[in-house]
Short mmCIF file of C-alpha atoms in Angstrom, two decimals:
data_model
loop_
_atom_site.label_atom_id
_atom_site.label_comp_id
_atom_site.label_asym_id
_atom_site.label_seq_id
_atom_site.Cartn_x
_atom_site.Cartn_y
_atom_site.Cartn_z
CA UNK A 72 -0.10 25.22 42.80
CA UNK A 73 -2.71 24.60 45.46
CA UNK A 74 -4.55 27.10 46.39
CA UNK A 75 -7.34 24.80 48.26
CA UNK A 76 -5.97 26.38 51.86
CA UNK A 77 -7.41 29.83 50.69
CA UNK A 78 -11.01 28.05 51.12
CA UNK A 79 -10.53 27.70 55.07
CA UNK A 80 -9.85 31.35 55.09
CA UNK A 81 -13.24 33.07 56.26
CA UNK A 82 -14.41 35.19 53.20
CA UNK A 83 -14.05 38.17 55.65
CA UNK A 84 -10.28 38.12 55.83
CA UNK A 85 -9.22 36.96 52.77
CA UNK A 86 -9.85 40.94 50.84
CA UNK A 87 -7.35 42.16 54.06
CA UNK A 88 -4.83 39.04 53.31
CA UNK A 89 -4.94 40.11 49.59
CA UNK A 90 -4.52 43.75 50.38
CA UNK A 91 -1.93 43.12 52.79
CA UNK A 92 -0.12 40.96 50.31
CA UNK A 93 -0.14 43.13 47.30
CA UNK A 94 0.76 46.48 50.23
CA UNK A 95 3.69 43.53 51.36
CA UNK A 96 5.43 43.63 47.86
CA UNK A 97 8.73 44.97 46.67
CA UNK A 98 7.42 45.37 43.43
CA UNK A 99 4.74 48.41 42.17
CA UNK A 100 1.58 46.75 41.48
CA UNK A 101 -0.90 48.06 39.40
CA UNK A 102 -4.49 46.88 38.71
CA UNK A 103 -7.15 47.67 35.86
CA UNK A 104 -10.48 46.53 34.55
CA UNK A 105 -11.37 45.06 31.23
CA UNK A 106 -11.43 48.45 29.96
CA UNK A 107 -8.08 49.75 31.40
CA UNK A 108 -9.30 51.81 34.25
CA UNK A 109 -7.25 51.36 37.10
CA UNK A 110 -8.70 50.17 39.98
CA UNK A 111 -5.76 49.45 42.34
CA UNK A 112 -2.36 51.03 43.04
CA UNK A 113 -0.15 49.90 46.03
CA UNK A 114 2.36 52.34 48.17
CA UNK A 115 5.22 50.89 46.08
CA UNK A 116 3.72 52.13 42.58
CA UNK A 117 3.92 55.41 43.79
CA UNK A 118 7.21 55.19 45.07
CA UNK A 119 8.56 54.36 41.68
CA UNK A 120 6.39 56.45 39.36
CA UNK A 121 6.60 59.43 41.59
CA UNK A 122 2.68 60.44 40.77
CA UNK A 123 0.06 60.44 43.51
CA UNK A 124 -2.45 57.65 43.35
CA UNK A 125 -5.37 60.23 42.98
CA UNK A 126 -3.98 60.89 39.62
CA UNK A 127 -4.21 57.22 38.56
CA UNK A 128 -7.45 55.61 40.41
CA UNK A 129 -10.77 55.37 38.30
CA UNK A 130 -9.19 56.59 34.74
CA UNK A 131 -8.07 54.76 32.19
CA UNK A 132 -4.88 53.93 31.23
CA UNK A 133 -5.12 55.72 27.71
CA UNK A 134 -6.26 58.75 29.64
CA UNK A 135 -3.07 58.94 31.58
CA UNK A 136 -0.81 58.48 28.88
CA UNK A 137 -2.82 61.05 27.17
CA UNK A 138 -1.72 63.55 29.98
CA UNK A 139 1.95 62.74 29.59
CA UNK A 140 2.24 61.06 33.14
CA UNK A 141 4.14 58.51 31.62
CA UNK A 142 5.17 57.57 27.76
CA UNK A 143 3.62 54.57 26.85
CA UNK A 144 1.07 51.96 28.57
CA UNK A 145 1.57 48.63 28.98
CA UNK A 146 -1.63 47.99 30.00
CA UNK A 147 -3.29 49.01 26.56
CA UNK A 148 -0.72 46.78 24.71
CA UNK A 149 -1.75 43.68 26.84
CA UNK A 150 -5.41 44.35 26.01
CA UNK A 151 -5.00 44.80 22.44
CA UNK A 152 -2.38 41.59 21.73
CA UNK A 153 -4.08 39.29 24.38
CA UNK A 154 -0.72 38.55 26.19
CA UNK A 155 1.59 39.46 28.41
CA UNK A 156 3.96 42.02 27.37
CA UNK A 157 7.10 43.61 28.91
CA UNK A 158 8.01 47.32 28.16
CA UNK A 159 10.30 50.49 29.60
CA UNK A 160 8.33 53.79 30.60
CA UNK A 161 9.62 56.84 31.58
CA UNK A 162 7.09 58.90 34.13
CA UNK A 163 6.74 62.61 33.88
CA UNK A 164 7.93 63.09 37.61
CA UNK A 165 12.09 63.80 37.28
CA UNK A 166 12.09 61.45 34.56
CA UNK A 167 11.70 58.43 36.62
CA UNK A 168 12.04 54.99 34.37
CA UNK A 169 10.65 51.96 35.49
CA UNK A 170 10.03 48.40 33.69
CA UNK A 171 6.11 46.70 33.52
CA UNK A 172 5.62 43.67 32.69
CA UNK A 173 1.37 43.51 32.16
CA UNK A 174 -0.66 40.20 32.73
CA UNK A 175 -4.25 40.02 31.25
CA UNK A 176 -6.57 37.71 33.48
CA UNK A 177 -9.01 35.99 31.17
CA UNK A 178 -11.96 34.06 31.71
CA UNK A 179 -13.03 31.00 29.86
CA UNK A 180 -14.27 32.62 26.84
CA UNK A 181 -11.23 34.94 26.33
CA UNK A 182 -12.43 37.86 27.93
CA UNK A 183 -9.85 39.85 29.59
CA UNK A 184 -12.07 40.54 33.09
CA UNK A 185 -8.49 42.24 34.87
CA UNK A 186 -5.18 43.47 33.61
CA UNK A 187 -2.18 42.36 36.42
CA UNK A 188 0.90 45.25 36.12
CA UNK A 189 4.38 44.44 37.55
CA UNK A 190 6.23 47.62 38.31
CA UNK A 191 10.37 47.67 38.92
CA UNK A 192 12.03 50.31 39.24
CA UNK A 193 14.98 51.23 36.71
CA UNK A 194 16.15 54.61 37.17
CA UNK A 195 19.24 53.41 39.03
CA UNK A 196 19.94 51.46 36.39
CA UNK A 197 19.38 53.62 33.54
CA UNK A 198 21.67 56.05 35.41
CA UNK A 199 23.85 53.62 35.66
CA UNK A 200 23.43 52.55 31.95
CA UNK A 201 23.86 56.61 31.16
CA UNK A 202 27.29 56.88 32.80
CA UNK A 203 28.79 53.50 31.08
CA UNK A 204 27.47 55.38 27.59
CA UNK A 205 29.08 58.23 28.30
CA UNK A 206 31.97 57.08 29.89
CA UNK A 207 32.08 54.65 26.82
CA UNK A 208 31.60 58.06 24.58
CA UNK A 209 34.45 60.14 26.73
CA UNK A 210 36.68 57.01 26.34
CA UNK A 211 36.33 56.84 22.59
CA UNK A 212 37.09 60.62 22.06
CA UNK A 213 39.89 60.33 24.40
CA UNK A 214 41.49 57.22 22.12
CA UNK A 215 40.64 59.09 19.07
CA UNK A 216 42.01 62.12 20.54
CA UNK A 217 45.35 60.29 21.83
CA UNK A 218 45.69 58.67 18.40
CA UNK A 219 45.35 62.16 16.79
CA UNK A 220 47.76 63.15 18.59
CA UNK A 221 50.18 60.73 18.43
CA UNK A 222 49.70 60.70 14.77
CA UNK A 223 50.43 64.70 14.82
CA UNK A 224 53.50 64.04 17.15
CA UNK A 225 54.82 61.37 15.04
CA UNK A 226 54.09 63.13 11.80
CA UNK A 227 56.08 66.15 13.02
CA UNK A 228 59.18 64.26 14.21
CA UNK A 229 59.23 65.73 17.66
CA UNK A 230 57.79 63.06 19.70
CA UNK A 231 57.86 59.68 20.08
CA UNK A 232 57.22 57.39 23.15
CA UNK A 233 56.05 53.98 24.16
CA UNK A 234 56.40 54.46 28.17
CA UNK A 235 53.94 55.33 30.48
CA UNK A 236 56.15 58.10 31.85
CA UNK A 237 56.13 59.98 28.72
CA UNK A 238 52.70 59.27 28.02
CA UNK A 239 52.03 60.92 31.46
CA UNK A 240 54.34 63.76 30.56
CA UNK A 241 52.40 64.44 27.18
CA UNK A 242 49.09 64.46 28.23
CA UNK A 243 49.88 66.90 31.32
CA UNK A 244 51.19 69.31 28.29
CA UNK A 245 48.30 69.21 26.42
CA UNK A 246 45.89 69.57 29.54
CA UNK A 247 47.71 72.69 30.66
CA UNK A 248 48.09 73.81 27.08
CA UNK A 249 44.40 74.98 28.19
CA UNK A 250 45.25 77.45 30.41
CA UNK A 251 47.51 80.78 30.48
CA UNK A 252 49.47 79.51 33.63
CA UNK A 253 53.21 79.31 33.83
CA UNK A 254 54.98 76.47 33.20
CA UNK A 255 58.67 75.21 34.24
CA UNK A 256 59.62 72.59 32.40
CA UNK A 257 62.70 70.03 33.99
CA UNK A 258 64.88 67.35 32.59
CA UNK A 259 68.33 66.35 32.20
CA UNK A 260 69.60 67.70 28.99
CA UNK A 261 68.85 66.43 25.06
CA UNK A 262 65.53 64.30 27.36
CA UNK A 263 62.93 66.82 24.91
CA UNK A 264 62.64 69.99 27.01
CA UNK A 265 61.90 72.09 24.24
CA UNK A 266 59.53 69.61 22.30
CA UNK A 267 57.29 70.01 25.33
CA UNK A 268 57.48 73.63 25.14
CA UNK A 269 56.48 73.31 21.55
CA UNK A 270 53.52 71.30 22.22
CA UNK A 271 52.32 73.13 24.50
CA UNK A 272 52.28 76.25 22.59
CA UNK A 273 50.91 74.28 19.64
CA UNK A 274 47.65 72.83 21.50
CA UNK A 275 46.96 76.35 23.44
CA UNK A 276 44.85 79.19 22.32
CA UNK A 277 47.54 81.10 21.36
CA UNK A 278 48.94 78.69 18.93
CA UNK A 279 48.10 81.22 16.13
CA UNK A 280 50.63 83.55 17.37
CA UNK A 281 54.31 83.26 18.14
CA UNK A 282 56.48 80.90 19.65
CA UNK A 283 59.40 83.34 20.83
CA UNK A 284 62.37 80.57 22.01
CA UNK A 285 65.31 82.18 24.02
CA UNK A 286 68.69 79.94 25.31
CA UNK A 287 69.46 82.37 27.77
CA UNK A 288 72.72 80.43 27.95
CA UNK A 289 73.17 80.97 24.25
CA UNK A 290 73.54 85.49 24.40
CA UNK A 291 76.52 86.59 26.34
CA UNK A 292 75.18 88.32 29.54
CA UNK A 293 76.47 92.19 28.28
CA UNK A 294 73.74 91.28 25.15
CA UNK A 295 71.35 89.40 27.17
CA UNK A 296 68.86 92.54 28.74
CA UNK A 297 69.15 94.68 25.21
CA UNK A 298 67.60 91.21 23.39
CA UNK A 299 65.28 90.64 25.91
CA UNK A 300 63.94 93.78 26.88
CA UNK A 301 64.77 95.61 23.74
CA UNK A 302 66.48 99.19 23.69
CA UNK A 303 65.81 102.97 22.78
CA UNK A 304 67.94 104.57 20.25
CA UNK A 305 70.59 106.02 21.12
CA UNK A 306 71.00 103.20 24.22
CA UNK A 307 73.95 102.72 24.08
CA UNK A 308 77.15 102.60 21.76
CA UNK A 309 76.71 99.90 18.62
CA UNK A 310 73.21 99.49 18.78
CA UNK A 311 70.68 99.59 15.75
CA UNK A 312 70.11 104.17 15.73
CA UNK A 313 66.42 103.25 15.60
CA UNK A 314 66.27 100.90 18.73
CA UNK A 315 65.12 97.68 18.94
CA UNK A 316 62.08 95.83 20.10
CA UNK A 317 62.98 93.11 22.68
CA UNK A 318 62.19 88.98 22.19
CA UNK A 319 59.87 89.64 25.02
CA UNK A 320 57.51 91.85 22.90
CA UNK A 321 57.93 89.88 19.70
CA UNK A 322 55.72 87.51 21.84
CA UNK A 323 53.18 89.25 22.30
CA UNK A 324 49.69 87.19 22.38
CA UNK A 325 51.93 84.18 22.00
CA UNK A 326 54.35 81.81 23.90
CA UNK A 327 57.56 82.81 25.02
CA UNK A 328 59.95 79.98 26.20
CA UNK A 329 63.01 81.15 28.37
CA UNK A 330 65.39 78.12 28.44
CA UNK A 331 68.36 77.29 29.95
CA UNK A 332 66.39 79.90 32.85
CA UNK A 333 69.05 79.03 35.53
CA UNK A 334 71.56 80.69 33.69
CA UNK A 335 69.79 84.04 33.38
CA UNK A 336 71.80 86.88 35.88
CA UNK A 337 70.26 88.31 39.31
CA UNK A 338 69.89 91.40 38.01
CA UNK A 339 68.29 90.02 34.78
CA UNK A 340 65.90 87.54 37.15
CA UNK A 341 64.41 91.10 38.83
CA UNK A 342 63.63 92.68 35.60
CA UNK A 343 61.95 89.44 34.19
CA UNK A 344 60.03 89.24 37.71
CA UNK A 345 58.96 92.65 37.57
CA UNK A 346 57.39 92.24 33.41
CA UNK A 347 55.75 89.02 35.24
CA UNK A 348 53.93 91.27 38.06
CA UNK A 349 53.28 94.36 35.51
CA UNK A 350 52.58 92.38 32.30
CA UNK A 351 54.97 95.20 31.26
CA UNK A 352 58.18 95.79 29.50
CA UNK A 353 60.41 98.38 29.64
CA UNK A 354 63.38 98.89 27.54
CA UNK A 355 66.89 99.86 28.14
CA UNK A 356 67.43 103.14 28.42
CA UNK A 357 63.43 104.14 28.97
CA UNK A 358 61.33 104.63 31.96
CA UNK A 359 58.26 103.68 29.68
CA UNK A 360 56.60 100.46 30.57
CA UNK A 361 54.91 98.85 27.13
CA UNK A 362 52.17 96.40 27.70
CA UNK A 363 52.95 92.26 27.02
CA UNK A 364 50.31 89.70 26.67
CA UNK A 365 52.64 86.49 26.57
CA UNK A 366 52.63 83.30 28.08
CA UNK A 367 55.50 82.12 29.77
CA UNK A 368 57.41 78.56 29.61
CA UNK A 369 60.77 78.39 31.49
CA UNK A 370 62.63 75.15 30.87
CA UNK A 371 66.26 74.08 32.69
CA UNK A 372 68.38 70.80 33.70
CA UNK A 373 69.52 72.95 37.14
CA UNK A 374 67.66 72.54 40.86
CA UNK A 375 66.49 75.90 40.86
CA UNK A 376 66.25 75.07 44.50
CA UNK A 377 69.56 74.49 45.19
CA UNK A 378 70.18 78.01 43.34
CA UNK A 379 67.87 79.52 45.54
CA UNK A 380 69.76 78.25 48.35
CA UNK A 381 72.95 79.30 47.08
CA UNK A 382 71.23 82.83 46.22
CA UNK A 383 72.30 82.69 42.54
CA UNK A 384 68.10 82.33 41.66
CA UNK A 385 65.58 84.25 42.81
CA UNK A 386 62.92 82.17 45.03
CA UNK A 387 60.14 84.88 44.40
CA UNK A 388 60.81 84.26 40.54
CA UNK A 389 60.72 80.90 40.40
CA UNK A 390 57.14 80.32 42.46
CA UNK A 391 56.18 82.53 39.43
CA UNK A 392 57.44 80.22 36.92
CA UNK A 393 56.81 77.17 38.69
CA UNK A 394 52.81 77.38 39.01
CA UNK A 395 52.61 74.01 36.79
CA UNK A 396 55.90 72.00 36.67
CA UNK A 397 56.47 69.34 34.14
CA UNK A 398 59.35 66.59 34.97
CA UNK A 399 60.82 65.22 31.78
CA UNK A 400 62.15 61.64 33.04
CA UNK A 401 65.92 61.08 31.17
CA UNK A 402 66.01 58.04 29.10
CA UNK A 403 67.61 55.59 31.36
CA UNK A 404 64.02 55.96 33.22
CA UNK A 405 62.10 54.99 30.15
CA UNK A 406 64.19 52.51 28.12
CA UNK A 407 61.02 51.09 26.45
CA UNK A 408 61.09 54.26 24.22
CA UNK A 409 64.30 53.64 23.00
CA UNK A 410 64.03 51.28 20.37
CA UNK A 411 60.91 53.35 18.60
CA UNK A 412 62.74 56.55 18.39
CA UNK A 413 65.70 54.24 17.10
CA UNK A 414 63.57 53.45 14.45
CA UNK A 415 61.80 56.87 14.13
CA UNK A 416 65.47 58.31 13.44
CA UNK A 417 66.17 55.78 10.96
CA UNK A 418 63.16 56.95 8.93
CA UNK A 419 63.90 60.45 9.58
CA UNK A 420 67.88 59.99 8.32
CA UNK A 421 67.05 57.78 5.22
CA UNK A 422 64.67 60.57 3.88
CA UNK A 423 67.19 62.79 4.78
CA UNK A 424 70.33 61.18 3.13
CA UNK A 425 67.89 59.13 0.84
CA UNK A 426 69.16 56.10 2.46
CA UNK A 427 67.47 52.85 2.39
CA UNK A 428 69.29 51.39 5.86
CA UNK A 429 67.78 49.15 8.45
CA UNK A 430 69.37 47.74 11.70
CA UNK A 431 70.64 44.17 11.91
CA UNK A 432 69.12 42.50 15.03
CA UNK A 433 72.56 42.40 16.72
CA UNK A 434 72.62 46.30 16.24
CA UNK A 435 68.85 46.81 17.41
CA UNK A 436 69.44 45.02 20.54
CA UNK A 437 73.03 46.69 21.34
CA UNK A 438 71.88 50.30 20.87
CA UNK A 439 69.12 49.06 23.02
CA UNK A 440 71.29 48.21 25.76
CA UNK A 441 72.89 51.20 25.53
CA UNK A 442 73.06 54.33 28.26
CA UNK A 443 72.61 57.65 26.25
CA UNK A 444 73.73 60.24 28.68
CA UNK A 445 72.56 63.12 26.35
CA UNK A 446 69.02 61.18 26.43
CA UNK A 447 67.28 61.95 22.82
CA UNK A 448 69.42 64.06 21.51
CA UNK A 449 72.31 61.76 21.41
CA UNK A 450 70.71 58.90 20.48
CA UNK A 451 69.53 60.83 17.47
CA UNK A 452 72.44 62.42 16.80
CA UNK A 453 73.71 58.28 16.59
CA UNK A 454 71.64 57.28 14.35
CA UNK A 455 72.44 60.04 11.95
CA UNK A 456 76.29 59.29 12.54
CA UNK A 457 75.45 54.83 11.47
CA UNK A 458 73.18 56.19 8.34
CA UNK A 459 75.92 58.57 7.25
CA UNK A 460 79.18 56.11 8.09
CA UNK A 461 77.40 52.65 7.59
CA UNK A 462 78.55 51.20 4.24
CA UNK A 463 76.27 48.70 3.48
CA UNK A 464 72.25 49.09 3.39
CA UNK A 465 72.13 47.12 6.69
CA UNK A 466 73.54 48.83 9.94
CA UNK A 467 76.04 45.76 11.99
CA UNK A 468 76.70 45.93 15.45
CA UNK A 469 80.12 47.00 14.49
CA UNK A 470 78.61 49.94 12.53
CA UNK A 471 77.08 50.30 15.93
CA UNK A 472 79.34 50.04 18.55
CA UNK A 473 81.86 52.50 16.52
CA UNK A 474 78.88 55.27 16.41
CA UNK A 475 78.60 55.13 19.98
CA UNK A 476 81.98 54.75 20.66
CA UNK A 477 82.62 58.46 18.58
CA UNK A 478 79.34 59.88 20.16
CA UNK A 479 80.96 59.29 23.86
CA UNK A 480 84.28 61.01 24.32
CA UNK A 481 86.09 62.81 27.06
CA UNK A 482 87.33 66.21 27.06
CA UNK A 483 90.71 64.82 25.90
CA UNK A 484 88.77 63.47 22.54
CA UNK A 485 89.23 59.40 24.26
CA UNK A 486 86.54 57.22 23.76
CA UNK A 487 85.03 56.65 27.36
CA UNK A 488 82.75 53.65 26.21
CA UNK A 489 84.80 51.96 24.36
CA UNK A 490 88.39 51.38 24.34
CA UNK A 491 90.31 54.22 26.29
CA UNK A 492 92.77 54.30 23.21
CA UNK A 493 93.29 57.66 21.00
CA UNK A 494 92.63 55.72 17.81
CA UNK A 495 90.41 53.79 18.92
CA UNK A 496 88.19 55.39 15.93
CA UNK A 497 90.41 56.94 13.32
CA UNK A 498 94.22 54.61 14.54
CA UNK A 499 95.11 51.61 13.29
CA UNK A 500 93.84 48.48 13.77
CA UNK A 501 91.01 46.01 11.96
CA UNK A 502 87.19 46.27 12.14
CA UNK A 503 87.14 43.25 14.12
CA UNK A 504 90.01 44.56 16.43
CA UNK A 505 87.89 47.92 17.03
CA UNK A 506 84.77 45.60 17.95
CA UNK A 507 86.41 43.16 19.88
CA UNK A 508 87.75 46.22 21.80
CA UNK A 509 84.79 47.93 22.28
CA UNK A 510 82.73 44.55 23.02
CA UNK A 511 85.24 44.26 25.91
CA UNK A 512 85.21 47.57 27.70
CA UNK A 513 81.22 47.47 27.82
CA UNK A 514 81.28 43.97 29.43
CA UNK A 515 83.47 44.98 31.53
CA UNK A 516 81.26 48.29 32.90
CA UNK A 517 77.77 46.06 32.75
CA UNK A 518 79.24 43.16 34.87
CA UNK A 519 80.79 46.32 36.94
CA UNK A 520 77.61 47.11 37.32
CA UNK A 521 74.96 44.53 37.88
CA UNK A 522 77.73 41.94 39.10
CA UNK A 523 75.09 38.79 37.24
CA UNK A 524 75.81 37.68 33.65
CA UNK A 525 71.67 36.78 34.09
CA UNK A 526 70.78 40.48 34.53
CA UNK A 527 73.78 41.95 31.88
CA UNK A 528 72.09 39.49 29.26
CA UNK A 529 68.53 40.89 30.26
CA UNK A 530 69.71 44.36 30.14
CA UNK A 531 71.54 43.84 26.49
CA UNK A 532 68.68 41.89 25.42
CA UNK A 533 70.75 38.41 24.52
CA UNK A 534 71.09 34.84 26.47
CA UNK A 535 73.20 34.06 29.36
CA UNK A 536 75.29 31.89 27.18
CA UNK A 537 76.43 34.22 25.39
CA UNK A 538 77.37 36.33 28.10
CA UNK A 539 79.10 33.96 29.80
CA UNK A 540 81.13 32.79 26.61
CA UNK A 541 82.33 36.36 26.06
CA UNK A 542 83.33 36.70 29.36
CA UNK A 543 85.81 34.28 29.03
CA UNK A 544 87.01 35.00 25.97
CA UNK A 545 87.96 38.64 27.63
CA UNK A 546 88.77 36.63 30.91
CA UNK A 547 86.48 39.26 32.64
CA UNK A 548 85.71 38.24 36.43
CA UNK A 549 81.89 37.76 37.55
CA UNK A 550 79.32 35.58 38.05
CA UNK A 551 78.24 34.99 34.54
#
């Protein structure tokens, strides 16, 4: 570099042009003696260490570090080794961290005459360095976590899911697990109201005591209060002489789950309301309240709110029950966990039956494309049907198709998915016959449907060729 336009700079201005240009820098600068003693500091240096000059100006370098204004020095390291060196320091002021980078200035017989410091600051970055760590940290426990879980859930037999809606739904159950607040939980029927309601109860604090489960469209309404609420002896006529305690109290300091909650009577629906405001029971035929510590899960495939509009559910009731809602999506809304739980309940029915089945592909892909009205439940119940009928180790698509078939009848015992025959199942007729049949009738509903053989091979999971082939074998009209 030349430097030979300094020399026409009188000798009088060129300590201010120095000054000005070490004052002009976006960088701390920092500058000692021989010995370390600092003998310059600009405004910028203070900005980043956060230390007053005064602190710094006329002591050596080892003498600060000695007071703990900052960790380490630089300087010290560059006078020792000879070089320049590049370190991280931390000041004392709110734990400010900065990098140095330290240049000795040597004369021609290797004497360091001035030590050059470089100061930028780093505490943004370190911050920022902090929050990747621990978001890095928080992300790991949360995959170890979620794999815990899922290993739990999958261990149990209770859940299993591959959509994002169901992985939405389980982590809201465990977060509010957390907490004592209601919960109504909502889903078309057989979608896994109940396995919710166990999880929930299973990651809370009260997970040590008991899970009390009431279908409250399971006890005939004239034995409905008495089971809830419990009863004093002598109640009424056929009841235990000693009374009974109600399911309400059996949960005390655990979960109680009122399902089916739409079903439960006016009158019933005040009483319940009235334990919710008290956090007390009373039982039939006493004007005794007993104190309940229980936390309260309502599940139901009804619109409360229509109920409420019709008057047959109390809205004052269900704000009480609804302070968290869960939404279980049906599983025509999350057809990507169909095929795992397919599976799942294959494992689940060949320890059962000590079975060794497996699905063909042509069965896979048909129970794939399949609409399961009862959701999990009859998909499940399915499965169990193909292990227990199927006679070979592998499960055909006509092992398949007649499951189904059986698993969807009307109230006049006809198949509805399959041919609308009475023996369609049990009448006569050849396997192939029964397929064929079958094979037919749910062409004829998908092209019904989605009016493209394109999008009825997507949906089934096959080519458009053979679609369109079967179409015209069963002469079915579309644009296949």
């Amino acid at each position: 570099m030349d430097n030979s336009w300094l020399r026409s700079v009188p000798k009088e201005l060129q300590s201010l042009l120095l000054e000005d240009l070490l004052q002009s820098s976006l960088v701390g600068i920092n500058i000692t003696d021989g010995e370390g003693r600092v003998l310059f500091l600009n405004d910028i240096h203070r900005k980043i260490t956060g230390h007053d000059p005064q602190l710094y100006l006329g002591r050596t370098m080892k003498e600060i570090v000695e007071d703990n204004l900052i960790s380490e020095s630089a300087t010290q390291i560059a006078l020792e080794k000879k070089q320049t060196v590049f370190i991280n320091q931390v000041s004392s002021h709110k734990n400010k961290y900065f990098q140095v980078k330290s240049v000795p200035l040597m004369n021609d017989k290797g004497e360091i005459l001035y030590v050059l410091n470089y100061l930028l600051d780093a505490s943004e970055l370190i911050k920022l360095r902090d929050k990747l760590e621990k978001a890095e940290k928080n992300n790991e426990r949360l995959i170890t976590s979620n794999e815990l879980l899922r290993q739990k859930l999958n261990q149990s037999g209770e859940i299993i899911y591959r959509s994002k809606k169901m992985e939405r739904v389980v982590e809201m159950a465990t977060r509010v697990a957390e907490c004592d607040a209601s919960v109504l939980i909502t889903g078309p029927s057989g979608s896994g109201k109940e396995v919710i309601a166990n999880l929930i109860h299973s990651y809370s604090r009260r997970n040590k005591g008991p899970f009390i489960k009431i279908n409250c469209a399971a006890i005939p309404e004239h034995l409905l209060e008495s089971e809830l609420f419990g009863y004093e002896p002598g109640a009424f006529s056929g009841g235990n002489p000693k009374g009974k305690k109600g399911l309400i109290e059996s949960a005390q300091d655990g979960t109680l789950l009122l399902d089916e909650i739409g079903e439960l009577p006016l009158p019933l629906q005040s009483k319940l309301l009235r334990v919710l405001q008290t956090q007390k029971v009373r039982h039939v035929g006493s004007n005794k309240g007993i104190e309940v510590n229980f936390r309260l899960l309502a599940a139901t495939n009804a619109n409360l709110k229509e109920m409420i509009e019709q008057k047959t559910f109390r809205e004052d009731l269900y704000y009480r029950l609804n302070v968290i809602d869960i939404v279980i999506p049906g599983l025509d809304e999350r057809r990507e966990d169909i095929v795992p739980l397919l599976n799942h309940f294959l494992d689940l029915n060949n320890e059962k039956y000590h079975a060794k089945k497996i699905f063909s592909n042509d069965a896979l892909k048909f129970l794939a494309g399949c609409s399961y009205r009862g959701n999990v439940r009859e998909l499940r119940n399915v499965v169990e049907r193909m292990v227990i009928m199927s006679r070979e180790d592998e499960i055909t698509l006509s092992d398949a198709s007649i499951a189904f078939a059986a698993m969807n009848v009307n109230e006049q015992g006809l198949p509805e998915e399959a041919a609308e025959t009475e023996d369609f199942i049990f009448g006569e007729g050849s396997l192939k016959e029964k397929v064929a049949a079958y094979e037919r009738k749910l062409l004829q509903q998908y092209m019904a449907k989605y009016k493209s053989g394109a999008k009825v091979a997507e949906v089934l999971q096959t080519d458009q060729s053979t679609i369109s082939r079967k179409c015209k074998k069963y002469n079915i009209v579309g644009e296949a």
